């Protein structure tokens, strides 16, 4: 043992000094590198896993929303189609009604005009008759006057 | 201070050989400051500065240095997981194992710098002028490796006491429980009279094994690094240019491998110390039954 110690110059003070050096390295590594780095990596891992969870949740929400929106759109499409068909029918009905009403009004106004025309015609005929009578009377008066004059001259 | 190739015909003969021990550079009272201790301080300084730099620049979105550290941390932890097979044990031993790896690695690699072993001063020893380098790889000194090995083996046993209890760790080495079993189990099982002394002897072997762990850990690391220094010095002596380059690369690799081996073995020792062998044996008995 003595020979071994002398050959390799084993010195317990040096061993303690080297252990102290290692202790400093251990503390520096543990307190300044390993511990904060692991904490940071753990935090980052948590952030990433939270992000992944959020992304999954968002994907689920997006899927649900897409389904809901598709349902709403298809429902709205069906309703709009229904409204459109109903509107089309109503429009057609209104158009028919309107055209019938116009036709009726047209016929009525036509009848009214014919009636008016007949009244006017009667009035005209009456008036013409009166004029003819008056003319005939005037002509008769003139002829009679002329005959009177001739008679007198004779 | 002088450069080692200052041999001059007018100067007395200078001896420059790689010694198996670290040479003292100066003294502070009784305490001798060796060249390997100086190198260790340099290694500590480098590591502490790096750790401070990392701590100051820690961000949620990592930069280059932080990224490298994160990759190292993740890789080292998964490697440690492979050894322990238990994340809880890994989390407990990882700071110690990782700092061992870093300390040894930086010490090994600092020993390969050009200033190490080549810049020094001439000391007069027994009439001879001896060249003493100012720096020597910290792990090329048995004091460093022995201190680290002792720390690892003692710490692993303390860790074992914390995990499975002092009584079980004590019984692992001095198996009183097995000897007591002769009295308590003899009626049920006659073979206990043979098995118990063997178990007790195995415990003593375990104790010797702990000492062997210290020896194997310390001498493996010291031997490899010291042999590397000798190899590089020899190659440099044969031909100063080009020839040492491949060996330098080899030493870089060996430095990494040795640091990894030391720290992995430390992880293995910690894991072994934290496992209760009796529980395993009982589980085996239950499985057989």
Coordinates of C-alpha atoms in Angstrom, one line a residue:
Chain A
X1 CA 0.0 0.0 0.0
X2 CA 2.8 2.3 1.0
X3 CA 4.6 1.6 -2.3
X4 CA 1.4 2.2 -4.3
X5 CA 0.8 5.5 -2.5
X6 CA 4.4 6.6 -3.2
X7 CA 4.4 5.4 -6.8
X8 CA 1.3 7.3 -7.7
X9 CA 1.9 10.2 -5.3
X10 CA -1.5 9.7 -3.8
X11 CA -2.4 12.7 -1.6
X12 CA -5.7 12.9 0.3
X13 CA -5.6 16.7 0.1
X14 CA -5.4 16.6 -3.7
X15 CA -8.3 14.1 -3.7
X16 CA -10.4 16.4 -1.6
X17 CA -9.4 19.3 -3.8
X18 CA -10.5 17.4 -6.9
X19 CA -13.7 16.4 -5.2
X20 CA -14.3 20.0 -4.4
X21 CA -13.8 20.8 -8.0
X22 CA -16.3 18.2 -9.0
X23 CA -18.7 19.5 -6.4
X24 CA -18.4 23.0 -8.0
X25 CA -19.1 21.5 -11.4
X26 CA -22.0 19.5 -10.0
X27 CA -23.6 22.5 -8.4
X28 CA -23.0 24.7 -11.5
X29 CA -24.4 22.1 -13.8
X30 CA -27.4 21.3 -11.6
X31 CA -28.3 24.8 -10.6
X32 CA -27.4 26.8 -13.7
X33 CA -28.0 24.2 -16.5
X34 CA -29.9 21.0 -15.8
X35 CA -32.6 22.3 -13.4
X36 CA -33.6 25.5 -15.3
X37 CA -33.3 23.8 -18.6
X38 CA -35.5 20.9 -17.5
X39 CA -38.0 23.3 -16.1
X40 CA -38.0 25.3 -19.3
X41 CA -38.4 22.1 -21.4
X42 CA -41.2 20.9 -19.1
X43 CA -43.0 24.3 -19.5
X44 CA -42.5 24.2 -23.2
X45 CA -43.8 20.6 -23.3
X46 CA -46.8 21.7 -21.4
X47 CA -47.4 24.6 -23.7
X48 CA -47.0 22.3 -26.7
X49 CA -49.3 19.7 -25.3
X50 CA -51.8 22.4 -24.3
X51 CA -51.5 23.7 -27.9
X52 CA -52.1 20.2 -29.3
X53 CA -55.1 19.7 -27.0
X54 CA -56.5 23.1 -28.0
X55 CA -55.9 22.3 -31.6
X56 CA -57.8 19.0 -31.2
X57 CA -60.6 20.8 -29.3
X58 CA -60.7 23.5 -32.0
X59 CA -60.8 20.9 -34.7
X60 CA -63.7 19.2 -32.9
X61 CA -65.5 22.6 -32.5
X62 CA -64.8 23.4 -36.2
X63 CA -66.2 20.0 -37.3
X64 CA -69.3 20.5 -35.1
X65 CA -69.7 24.1 -36.4
X66 CA -69.2 22.9 -40.0
X67 CA -71.9 20.2 -39.5
X68 CA -74.2 22.7 -37.8
X69 CA -73.6 25.3 -40.6
X70 CA -74.2 22.7 -43.3
X71 CA -77.4 21.7 -41.5
X72 CA -78.5 25.3 -41.2
X73 CA -77.6 25.9 -44.9
X74 CA -79.5 22.9 -46.1
X75 CA -82.5 23.7 -43.9
X76 CA -82.4 27.3 -45.2
X77 CA -82.1 26.0 -48.7
X78 CA -85.1 23.8 -48.3
X79 CA -87.0 26.6 -46.7
X80 CA -86.1 29.1 -49.4
X81 CA -87.0 26.5 -52.0
X82 CA -90.3 26.0 -50.3
X83 CA -90.8 29.8 -50.1
X84 CA -89.8 30.1 -53.7
X85 CA -92.3 27.5 -54.8
X86 CA -95.0 29.0 -52.7
X87 CA -94.1 32.5 -54.0
X88 CA -94.2 31.1 -57.5
X89 CA -97.6 29.6 -56.9
X90 CA -98.9 32.8 -55.3
X91 CA -97.4 34.8 -58.1
X92 CA -99.1 32.6 -60.7
X93 CA -102.3 32.8 -58.9
X94 CA -102.1 36.6 -58.6
X95 CA -101.2 36.8 -62.2
X96 CA -104.2 34.8 -63.2
X97 CA -106.4 36.7 -60.9
X98 CA -105.0 40.0 -62.2
X99 CA -105.4 39.0 -65.8
X100 CA -109.0 37.9 -65.2
X101 CA -109.7 41.1 -63.4
X102 CA -108.2 43.1 -66.2
X103 CA -110.2 41.1 -68.7
X104 CA -113.4 41.6 -66.8
X105 CA -112.7 45.3 -66.4
X106 CA -111.9 45.5 -70.1
X107 CA -115.1 43.8 -71.0
X108 CA -117.1 46.0 -68.6
X109 CA -115.5 49.1 -70.0
X110 CA -116.2 47.8 -73.5
X111 CA -119.8 47.3 -72.6
X112 CA -120.0 50.7 -71.0
X113 CA -118.5 52.3 -74.1
X114 CA -120.9 50.4 -76.4
X115 CA -123.8 51.6 -74.2
X116 CA -122.5 55.1 -74.2
X117 CA -122.1 54.9 -78.0
X118 CA -125.6 53.7 -78.4
X119 CA -126.9 56.6 -76.1
X120 CA -124.8 59.0 -78.2
X121 CA -126.1 57.5 -81.4
X122 CA -129.7 57.8 -80.2
X123 CA -129.0 61.3 -79.2
X124 CA -127.4 62.1 -82.5
X125 CA -130.3 60.4 -84.4
X126 CA -132.7 62.4 -82.3
X127 CA -130.9 65.5 -82.9
X128 CA -130.6 64.7 -86.7
X129 CA -134.3 64.0 -86.8
X130 CA -135.0 67.3 -85.1
X131 CA -132.7 69.1 -87.5
X132 CA -134.4 67.4 -90.4
X133 CA -137.8 68.3 -89.1
X134 CA -136.6 71.9 -88.6
X135 CA -135.1 72.0 -92.1
X136 CA -138.2 70.5 -93.6
X137 CA -140.3 73.0 -91.8
X138 CA -138.0 75.8 -92.9
X139 CA -138.1 74.5 -96.4
X140 CA -141.9 74.2 -96.3
X141 CA -142.2 77.7 -94.9
X142 CA -139.8 79.0 -97.6
X143 CA -141.8 77.1 -100.3
X144 CA -145.0 78.4 -98.9
X145 CA -143.6 81.9 -98.7
X146 CA -142.4 81.7 -102.3
X147 CA -145.8 80.4 -103.4
X148 CA -147.4 83.3 -101.5
X149 CA -145.1 85.8 -103.2
X150 CA -145.9 84.2 -106.6
X151 CA -149.6 84.3 -105.8
X152 CA -149.4 87.9 -104.9
X153 CA -147.4 88.7 -108.0
X154 CA -150.0 87.0 -110.1
Chain B
X1 CA 8.8 29.3 -17.4
X2 CA 10.2 27.9 -20.6
X3 CA 9.2 25.9 -23.6
X4 CA 10.3 22.3 -23.4
X5 CA 12.4 22.3 -26.6
X6 CA 14.9 24.8 -25.3
X7 CA 17.7 22.2 -25.1
X8 CA 21.0 24.0 -25.5
X9 CA 24.5 22.5 -25.5
X10 CA 25.6 25.1 -22.9
X11 CA 22.8 24.2 -20.5
X12 CA 23.0 21.2 -18.2
X13 CA 21.1 18.0 -19.3
X14 CA 17.4 18.3 -19.0
X15 CA 15.1 15.4 -18.4
X16 CA 11.6 15.5 -19.9
X17 CA 9.5 12.5 -19.5
X18 CA 5.8 11.9 -18.8
X19 CA 5.6 11.0 -15.2
X20 CA 3.0 8.6 -13.8
X21 CA 2.1 11.2 -11.2
X22 CA 1.1 14.8 -11.3
X23 CA 4.0 17.2 -10.6
X24 CA 3.7 20.1 -8.1
X25 CA 3.8 23.5 -9.8
X26 CA 3.8 25.6 -6.6
X27 CA 2.8 25.3 -2.9
X28 CA 0.3 27.1 -0.8
X29 CA 1.5 26.4 2.7
X30 CA 1.5 22.7 3.1
X31 CA -0.8 22.2 0.1
X32 CA 0.9 21.4 -3.2
X33 CA -0.8 22.7 -6.3
X34 CA -0.1 20.1 -9.0
X35 CA -0.4 20.6 -12.8
X36 CA -3.4 18.3 -13.0
X37 CA -5.1 20.3 -10.3
X38 CA -4.5 23.5 -12.3
X39 CA -6.0 21.8 -15.3
X40 CA -9.0 20.8 -13.2
X41 CA -9.5 24.3 -12.1
X42 CA -9.4 25.4 -15.8
X43 CA -12.0 22.7 -16.6
X44 CA -14.2 23.9 -13.7
X45 CA -13.8 27.5 -15.0
X46 CA -14.8 26.5 -18.5
X47 CA -17.8 24.5 -17.3
X48 CA -19.0 27.2 -14.9
X49 CA -18.7 29.9 -17.6
X50 CA -20.6 27.7 -20.1
X51 CA -23.3 27.0 -17.5
X52 CA -23.6 30.8 -16.7
X53 CA -23.8 31.6 -20.4
X54 CA -26.5 29.0 -20.8
X55 CA -28.4 30.2 -17.8
X56 CA -28.3 33.9 -19.0
X57 CA -29.5 33.0 -22.5
X58 CA -32.3 30.6 -21.6
X59 CA -35.3 31.2 -23.8
X60 CA -38.5 29.5 -24.6
X61 CA -37.4 29.4 -28.2
X62 CA -33.9 28.0 -27.9
X63 CA -30.7 29.5 -29.5
X64 CA -27.9 27.4 -30.8
X65 CA -26.1 26.7 -27.5
X66 CA -29.3 26.0 -25.7
X67 CA -30.4 23.7 -28.5
X68 CA -27.1 21.7 -28.1
X69 CA -27.6 21.5 -24.4
X70 CA -31.2 20.4 -24.8
X71 CA -30.2 17.7 -27.2
X72 CA -27.4 16.6 -24.8
X73 CA -29.9 16.6 -21.9
X74 CA -32.5 14.6 -23.7
X75 CA -30.0 12.1 -25.1
X76 CA -28.3 11.7 -21.8
X77 CA -31.5 11.2 -19.9
X78 CA -32.8 8.6 -22.4
X79 CA -29.4 6.8 -22.1
X80 CA -29.7 6.9 -18.4
X81 CA -33.3 5.6 -18.7
X82 CA -31.9 2.6 -20.6
X83 CA -29.6 1.8 -17.7
X84 CA -32.0 2.4 -14.8
X85 CA -35.3 1.3 -16.5
X86 CA -37.0 3.7 -14.1
X87 CA -37.6 7.3 -14.8
X88 CA -37.7 8.2 -11.1
X89 CA -34.2 6.8 -10.5
X90 CA -33.0 8.5 -13.6
X91 CA -34.3 11.9 -12.4
X92 CA -32.5 11.4 -9.1
X93 CA -29.1 10.3 -10.3
X94 CA -29.0 12.2 -13.6
X95 CA -27.5 15.5 -12.4
X96 CA -24.6 13.6 -10.7
X97 CA -24.0 11.3 -13.6
X98 CA -24.2 14.0 -16.2
X99 CA -21.9 16.3 -14.2
X100 CA -19.4 13.4 -13.9
X101 CA -19.5 13.0 -17.7
X102 CA -19.0 16.7 -18.3
X103 CA -16.2 17.1 -15.7
X104 CA -14.3 14.1 -17.0
X105 CA -14.9 15.0 -20.7
X106 CA -13.7 18.6 -20.3
X107 CA -10.7 17.4 -18.2
X108 CA -9.8 14.8 -20.9
X109 CA -10.1 17.2 -23.8
X110 CA -8.3 20.0 -22.0
X111 CA -5.4 17.6 -21.7
X112 CA -5.2 17.5 -25.5
X113 CA -4.7 21.3 -25.9
X114 CA -1.3 22.2 -27.3
X115 CA -0.3 24.2 -24.1
X116 CA -0.8 21.1 -22.0
X117 CA 2.4 19.2 -21.4
X118 CA 4.5 21.6 -23.6
X119 CA 4.5 24.8 -21.6
X120 CA 6.3 24.6 -18.3
X121 CA 9.4 25.4 -16.3
X122 CA 12.7 23.8 -15.4
X123 CA 12.9 22.5 -11.9
X124 CA 16.0 21.2 -10.2
X125 CA 15.6 17.7 -8.8
X126 CA 18.5 15.9 -7.3
X127 CA 21.0 17.8 -9.5
X128 CA 19.0 17.2 -12.7
X129 CA 17.2 19.9 -14.5
X130 CA 13.6 18.5 -14.9
X131 CA 11.0 20.0 -17.2
X132 CA 7.7 20.4 -15.3
X133 CA 4.6 21.2 -17.4
X134 CA 2.2 23.7 -16.0
X135 CA -0.8 21.8 -17.2
X136 CA -1.5 18.1 -17.2
X137 CA -4.9 16.5 -18.0
X138 CA -6.8 16.4 -14.7
X139 CA -7.8 12.8 -15.3
X140 CA -4.2 11.8 -16.0
X141 CA -3.7 12.0 -12.2
X142 CA -4.8 9.0 -10.1
X143 CA -5.8 11.4 -7.3
X144 CA -8.6 12.8 -9.5
X145 CA -9.9 9.4 -10.8
X146 CA -9.6 7.8 -7.3
X147 CA -11.5 10.7 -5.7
X148 CA -14.2 10.5 -8.3
X149 CA -14.5 6.7 -8.0
X150 CA -14.6 6.7 -4.3
X151 CA -17.3 9.4 -4.4
X152 CA -19.3 7.4 -6.9
X153 CA -19.1 4.1 -4.9
X154 CA -19.9 5.9 -1.6
X155 CA -22.7 8.0 -3.1
X156 CA -24.2 4.9 -4.7
X157 CA -24.3 3.1 -1.4
X158 CA -25.8 6.2 0.3
X159 CA -28.4 6.3 -2.6
X160 CA -29.1 2.7 -1.9
X161 CA -29.7 3.4 1.8
X162 CA -32.1 6.2 0.8
X163 CA -34.0 4.0 -1.6
X164 CA -34.1 0.6 0.0
X165 CA -33.0 1.3 3.6
X166 CA -29.8 1.0 5.6
X167 CA -30.5 -2.5 7.0
X168 CA -30.8 -4.0 3.6
X169 CA -27.7 -2.4 2.3
X170 CA -25.8 -3.5 5.5
X171 CA -27.1 -7.1 5.0
X172 CA -26.0 -7.0 1.4
X173 CA -22.4 -6.8 2.7
X174 CA -22.6 -8.4 6.1
X175 CA -25.4 -10.9 5.7
X176 CA -26.5 -11.3 9.3
X177 CA -30.0 -12.0 8.1
X178 CA -28.8 -15.1 6.2
X179 CA -26.9 -16.3 9.3
X180 CA -30.0 -15.7 11.4
X181 CA -31.9 -17.8 8.9
X182 CA -30.0 -20.9 10.1
X183 CA -31.8 -20.7 13.4
X184 CA -35.2 -19.6 12.1
X185 CA -35.5 -21.7 8.9
X186 CA -33.6 -24.8 9.9
X187 CA -36.7 -26.8 10.8
X188 CA -38.4 -26.1 7.5
X189 CA -35.5 -26.3 5.2
X190 CA -32.3 -28.2 6.2
X191 CA -30.4 -26.9 3.2
X192 CA -30.2 -23.5 4.9
X193 CA -27.2 -24.6 6.9
X194 CA -25.2 -24.7 3.6
X195 CA -26.9 -21.8 1.8
X196 CA -26.7 -19.3 4.7
X197 CA -22.8 -19.4 5.1
X198 CA -22.5 -19.1 1.3
X199 CA -24.9 -16.1 1.3
X200 CA -22.8 -14.6 4.1
X201 CA -19.6 -15.2 2.1
X202 CA -21.2 -13.7 -1.0
X203 CA -21.9 -10.6 1.1
X204 CA -18.2 -10.3 1.9
X205 CA -17.4 -10.8 -1.8
X206 CA -19.9 -7.9 -2.5
X207 CA -17.8 -5.8 -0.1
X208 CA -14.6 -6.7 -1.9
X209 CA -16.5 -6.0 -5.1
X210 CA -17.2 -2.4 -4.0
X211 CA -13.5 -1.9 -3.5
X212 CA -12.9 -3.5 -6.9
X213 CA -15.3 -1.0 -8.4
X214 CA -13.2 1.8 -7.0
X215 CA -10.0 0.3 -8.4
X216 CA -11.5 -0.5 -11.8
X217 CA -13.2 2.8 -12.3
X218 CA -10.2 4.9 -11.2
X219 CA -7.5 2.8 -13.0
X220 CA -9.5 2.5 -16.2
X221 CA -9.9 6.2 -16.6
X222 CA -6.4 7.1 -15.4
X223 CA -4.8 4.3 -17.5
X224 CA -6.5 5.4 -20.7
X225 CA -5.8 9.1 -20.3
X226 CA -2.3 8.6 -19.1
X227 CA -1.6 6.1 -21.9
X228 CA -3.0 8.7 -24.4
X229 CA -0.6 11.3 -23.1
X230 CA 2.3 8.9 -23.3
X231 CA 1.3 7.9 -26.8
X232 CA 1.0 11.5 -28.0
X233 CA 4.3 12.4 -26.4
X234 CA 6.0 9.4 -28.1
X235 CA 4.5 10.2 -31.5
X236 CA 5.5 13.9 -31.1
X237 CA 9.0 12.8 -30.3
X238 CA 9.2 10.5 -33.4
X239 CA 7.9 13.1 -35.8
X240 CA 6.5 16.5 -34.7
X241 CA 4.3 17.1 -37.7
X242 CA 1.4 15.2 -39.2
X243 CA 2.1 11.9 -37.4
X244 CA 0.5 12.8 -34.1
X245 CA -2.7 14.1 -35.8
X246 CA -4.5 10.8 -36.2
X247 CA -3.5 9.9 -32.6
X248 CA -4.8 13.2 -31.5
X249 CA -8.2 12.4 -33.1
X250 CA -8.0 9.0 -31.4
X251 CA -7.5 10.7 -28.0
X252 CA -10.4 13.0 -28.6
X253 CA -12.5 9.9 -29.2
X254 CA -11.0 8.0 -26.3
X255 CA -11.6 11.0 -24.0
X256 CA -15.3 11.0 -25.0
X257 CA -15.6 7.2 -24.6
X258 CA -13.9 7.1 -21.2
X259 CA -16.1 9.9 -19.9
X260 CA -19.1 8.0 -21.2
X261 CA -18.0 4.7 -19.7
X262 CA -17.2 6.2 -16.3
X263 CA -20.6 8.0 -16.1
X264 CA -22.6 5.0 -17.4
X265 CA -20.9 2.7 -14.9
X266 CA -21.7 5.2 -12.2
X267 CA -25.4 5.0 -13.4
X268 CA -25.2 1.2 -13.3
X269 CA -23.8 1.2 -9.7
X270 CA -26.5 3.6 -8.6
X271 CA -29.1 1.5 -10.2
X272 CA -27.8 -1.7 -8.7
X273 CA -27.6 -0.1 -5.2
X274 CA -31.2 1.0 -5.5
X275 CA -32.5 -2.5 -6.3
X276 CA -33.7 -4.8 -3.5
X277 CA -32.4 -8.2 -4.4
X278 CA -34.5 -10.0 -1.7
X279 CA -37.6 -8.7 -3.3
X280 CA -36.5 -10.1 -6.7
X281 CA -35.8 -13.4 -5.1
X282 CA -39.2 -13.5 -3.4
X283 CA -40.8 -12.6 -6.7
X284 CA -38.9 -15.5 -8.3
X285 CA -40.1 -17.9 -5.5
X286 CA -43.7 -16.7 -6.0
X287 CA -43.3 -17.2 -9.8
X288 CA -41.9 -20.7 -9.3
X289 CA -44.6 -21.6 -6.8

